[in-house]
PDB file of C-alpha atoms and ligand atoms in Angstrom:
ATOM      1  CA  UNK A   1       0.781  17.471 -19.371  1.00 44.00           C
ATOM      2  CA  UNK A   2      -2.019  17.631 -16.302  1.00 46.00           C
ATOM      3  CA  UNK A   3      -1.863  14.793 -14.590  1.00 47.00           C
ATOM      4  CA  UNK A   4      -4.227  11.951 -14.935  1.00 52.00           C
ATOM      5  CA  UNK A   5      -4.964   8.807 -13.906  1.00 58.00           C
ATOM      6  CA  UNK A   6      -4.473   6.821 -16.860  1.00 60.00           C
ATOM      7  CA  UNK A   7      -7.212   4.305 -16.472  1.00 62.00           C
ATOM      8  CA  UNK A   8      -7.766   1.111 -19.093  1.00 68.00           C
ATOM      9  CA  UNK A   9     -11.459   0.402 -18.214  1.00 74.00           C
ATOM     10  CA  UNK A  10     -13.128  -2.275 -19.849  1.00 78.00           C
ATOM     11  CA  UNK A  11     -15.946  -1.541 -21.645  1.00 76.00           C
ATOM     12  CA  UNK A  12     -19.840  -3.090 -21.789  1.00 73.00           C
ATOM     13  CA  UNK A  13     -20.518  -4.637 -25.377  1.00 68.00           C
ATOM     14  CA  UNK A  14     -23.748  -5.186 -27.248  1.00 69.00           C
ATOM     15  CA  UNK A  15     -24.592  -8.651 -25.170  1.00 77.00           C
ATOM     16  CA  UNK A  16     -22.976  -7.228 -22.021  1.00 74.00           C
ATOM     17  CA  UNK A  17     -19.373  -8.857 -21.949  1.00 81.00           C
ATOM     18  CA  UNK A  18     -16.667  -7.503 -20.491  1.00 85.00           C
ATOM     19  CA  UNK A  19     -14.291  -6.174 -23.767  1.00 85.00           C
ATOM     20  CA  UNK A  20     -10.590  -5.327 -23.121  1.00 88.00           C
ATOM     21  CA  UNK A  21      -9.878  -2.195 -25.257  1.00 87.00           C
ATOM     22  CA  UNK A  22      -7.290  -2.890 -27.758  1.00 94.00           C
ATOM     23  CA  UNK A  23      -4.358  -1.808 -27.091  1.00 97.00           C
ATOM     24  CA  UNK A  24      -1.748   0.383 -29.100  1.00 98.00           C
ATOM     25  CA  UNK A  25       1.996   1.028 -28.822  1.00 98.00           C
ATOM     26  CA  UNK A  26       3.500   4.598 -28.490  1.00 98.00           C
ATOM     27  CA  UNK A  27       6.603   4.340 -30.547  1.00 98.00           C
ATOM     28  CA  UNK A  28       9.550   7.108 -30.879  1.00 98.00           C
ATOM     29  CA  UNK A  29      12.007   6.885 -34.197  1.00 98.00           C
ATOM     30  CA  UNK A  30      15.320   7.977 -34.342  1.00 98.00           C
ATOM     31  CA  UNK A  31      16.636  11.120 -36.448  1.00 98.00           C
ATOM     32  CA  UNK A  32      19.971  12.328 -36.603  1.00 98.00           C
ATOM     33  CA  UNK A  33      19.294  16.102 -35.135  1.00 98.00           C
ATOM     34  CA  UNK A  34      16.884  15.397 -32.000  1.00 98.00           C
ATOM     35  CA  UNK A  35      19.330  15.916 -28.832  1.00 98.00           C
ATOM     36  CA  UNK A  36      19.459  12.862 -26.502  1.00 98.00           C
ATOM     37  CA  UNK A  37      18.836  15.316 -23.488  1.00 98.00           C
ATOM     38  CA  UNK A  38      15.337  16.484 -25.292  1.00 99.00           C
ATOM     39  CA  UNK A  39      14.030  12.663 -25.668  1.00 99.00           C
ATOM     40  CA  UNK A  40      14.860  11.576 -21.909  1.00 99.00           C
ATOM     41  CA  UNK A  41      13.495  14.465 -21.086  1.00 98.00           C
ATOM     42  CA  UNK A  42       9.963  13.501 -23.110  1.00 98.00           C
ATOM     43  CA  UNK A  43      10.463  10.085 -22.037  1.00 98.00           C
ATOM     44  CA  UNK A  44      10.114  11.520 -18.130  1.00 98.00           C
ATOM     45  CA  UNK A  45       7.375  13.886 -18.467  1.00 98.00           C
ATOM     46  CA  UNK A  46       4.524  12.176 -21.137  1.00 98.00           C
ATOM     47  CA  UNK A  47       5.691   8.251 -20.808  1.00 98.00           C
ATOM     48  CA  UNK A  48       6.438   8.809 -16.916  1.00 98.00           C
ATOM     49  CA  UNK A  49       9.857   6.381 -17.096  1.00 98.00           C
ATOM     50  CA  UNK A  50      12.414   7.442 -14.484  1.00 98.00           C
ATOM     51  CA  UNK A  51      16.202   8.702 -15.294  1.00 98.00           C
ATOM     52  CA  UNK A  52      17.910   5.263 -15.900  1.00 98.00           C
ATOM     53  CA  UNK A  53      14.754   3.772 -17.915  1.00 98.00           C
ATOM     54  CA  UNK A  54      14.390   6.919 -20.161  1.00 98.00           C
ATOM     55  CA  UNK A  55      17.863   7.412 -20.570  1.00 98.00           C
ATOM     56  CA  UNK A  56      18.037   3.326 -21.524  1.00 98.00           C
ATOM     57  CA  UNK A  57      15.063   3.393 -24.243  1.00 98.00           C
ATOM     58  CA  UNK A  58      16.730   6.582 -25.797  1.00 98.00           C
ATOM     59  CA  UNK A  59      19.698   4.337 -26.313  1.00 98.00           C
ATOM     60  CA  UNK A  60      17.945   1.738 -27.702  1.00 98.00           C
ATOM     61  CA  UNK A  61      16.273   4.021 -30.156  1.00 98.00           C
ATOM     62  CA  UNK A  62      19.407   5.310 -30.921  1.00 98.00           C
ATOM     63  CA  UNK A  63      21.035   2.254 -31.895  1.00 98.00           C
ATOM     64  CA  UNK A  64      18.375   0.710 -33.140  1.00 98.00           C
ATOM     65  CA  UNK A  65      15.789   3.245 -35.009  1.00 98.00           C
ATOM     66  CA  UNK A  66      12.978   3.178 -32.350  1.00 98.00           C
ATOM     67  CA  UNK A  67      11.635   1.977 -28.941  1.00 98.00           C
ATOM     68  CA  UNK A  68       8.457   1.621 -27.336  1.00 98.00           C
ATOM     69  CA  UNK A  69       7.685   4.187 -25.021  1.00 98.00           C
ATOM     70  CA  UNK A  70       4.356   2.348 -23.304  1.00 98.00           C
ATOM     71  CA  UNK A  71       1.413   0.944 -24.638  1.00 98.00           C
ATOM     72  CA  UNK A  72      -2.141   2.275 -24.522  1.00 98.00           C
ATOM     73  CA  UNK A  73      -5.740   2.408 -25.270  1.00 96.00           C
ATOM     74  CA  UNK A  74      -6.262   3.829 -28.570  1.00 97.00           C
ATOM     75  CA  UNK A  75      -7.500   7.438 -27.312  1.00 97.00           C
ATOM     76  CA  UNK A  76      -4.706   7.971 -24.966  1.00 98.00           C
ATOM     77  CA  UNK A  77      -2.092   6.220 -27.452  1.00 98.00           C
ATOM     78  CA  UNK A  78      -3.055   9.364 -29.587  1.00 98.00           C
ATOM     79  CA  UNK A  79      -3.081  11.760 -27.431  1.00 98.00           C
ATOM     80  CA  UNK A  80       0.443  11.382 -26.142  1.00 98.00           C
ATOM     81  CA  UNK A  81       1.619  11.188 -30.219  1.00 98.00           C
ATOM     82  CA  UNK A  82      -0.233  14.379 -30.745  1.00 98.00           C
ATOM     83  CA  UNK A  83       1.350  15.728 -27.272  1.00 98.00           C
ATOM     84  CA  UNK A  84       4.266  14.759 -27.654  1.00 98.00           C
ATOM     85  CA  UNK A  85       4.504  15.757 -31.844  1.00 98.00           C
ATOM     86  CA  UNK A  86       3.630  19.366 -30.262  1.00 98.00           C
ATOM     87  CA  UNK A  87       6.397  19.372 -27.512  1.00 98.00           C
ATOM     88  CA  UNK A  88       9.109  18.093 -29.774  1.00 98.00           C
ATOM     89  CA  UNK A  89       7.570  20.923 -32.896  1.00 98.00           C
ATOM     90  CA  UNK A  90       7.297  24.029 -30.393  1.00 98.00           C
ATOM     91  CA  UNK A  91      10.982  23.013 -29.741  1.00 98.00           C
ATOM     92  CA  UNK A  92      12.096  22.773 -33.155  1.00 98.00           C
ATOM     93  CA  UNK A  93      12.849  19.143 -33.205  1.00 98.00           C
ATOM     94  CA  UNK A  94      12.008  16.287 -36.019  1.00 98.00           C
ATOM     95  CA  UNK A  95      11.336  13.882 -32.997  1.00 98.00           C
ATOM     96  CA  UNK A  96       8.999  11.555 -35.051  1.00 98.00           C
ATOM     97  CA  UNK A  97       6.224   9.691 -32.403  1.00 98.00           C
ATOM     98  CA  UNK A  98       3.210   7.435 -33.830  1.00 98.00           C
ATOM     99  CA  UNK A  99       1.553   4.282 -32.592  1.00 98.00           C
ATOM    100  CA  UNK A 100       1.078   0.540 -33.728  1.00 98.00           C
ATOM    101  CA  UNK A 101      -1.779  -1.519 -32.417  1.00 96.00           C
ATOM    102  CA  UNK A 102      -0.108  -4.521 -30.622  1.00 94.00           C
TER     103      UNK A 102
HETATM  104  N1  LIG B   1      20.064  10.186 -32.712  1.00 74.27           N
HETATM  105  C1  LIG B   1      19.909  11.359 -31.876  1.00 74.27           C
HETATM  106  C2  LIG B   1      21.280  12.025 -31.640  1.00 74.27           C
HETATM  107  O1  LIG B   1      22.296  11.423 -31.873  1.00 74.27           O
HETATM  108  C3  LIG B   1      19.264  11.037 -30.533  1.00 74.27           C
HETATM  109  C4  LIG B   1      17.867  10.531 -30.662  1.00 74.27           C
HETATM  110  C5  LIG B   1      17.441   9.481 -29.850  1.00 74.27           C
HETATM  111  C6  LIG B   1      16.955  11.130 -31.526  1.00 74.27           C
HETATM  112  C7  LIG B   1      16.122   9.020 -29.904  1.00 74.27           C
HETATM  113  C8  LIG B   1      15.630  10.676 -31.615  1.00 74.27           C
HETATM  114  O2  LIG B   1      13.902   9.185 -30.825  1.00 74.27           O
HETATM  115  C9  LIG B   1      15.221   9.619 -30.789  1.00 74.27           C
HETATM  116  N2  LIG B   1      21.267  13.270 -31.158  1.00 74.27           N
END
């Protein structure tokens, strides 16, 4: 993925107030095929966790059927599902990602 800086930037409303953009969870399930090398490995490059923290929420998705990856503005919440859908598709892998709005 290029890198970015992943900004959150408030945005102006009708009456000119500050608005906090809503914010959305990036959520991977578990599956039974996915190899636990493949989703640290996703967990590194789109969600930007180091070794121990990837290799920790993998577990925990594991055991118990998903983990939150990071939590986002709505646009960039989406792009990382539809980034990461790719990825784990071009690699023959039923890695399932969405989001939930928190
Ligand atoms: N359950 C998978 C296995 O045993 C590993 C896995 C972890 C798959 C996390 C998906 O989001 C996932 N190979």
């Amino acid at each position: 993925m290029a890198v970015r800086k992943e900004q959150h930037q408030p945005v102006l409303d009708h009456v000119h107030r500050l608005q906090e953009p809503h914010m959305y969870r990036v959520v991977l399930l578990n599956d039974d095929f996915t190899p636990m090398d493949y989703v640290v490995r996703v967990l590194q490059e789109y969600f930007h966790k180091n070794h121990p923290e990837a290799v920790s929420i993998m577990m925990q998705i594991h055991q118990t059927g998903k983990g939150v990856c990071g939590i986002y503005p709505f646009d960039l919440a989406e792009t990382k599902v539809a980034l990461v859908t790719a990825d784990a598709r071009q690699n023959q892998h039923p890695l399932q990602c969405t989001m939930e709005k928190e």
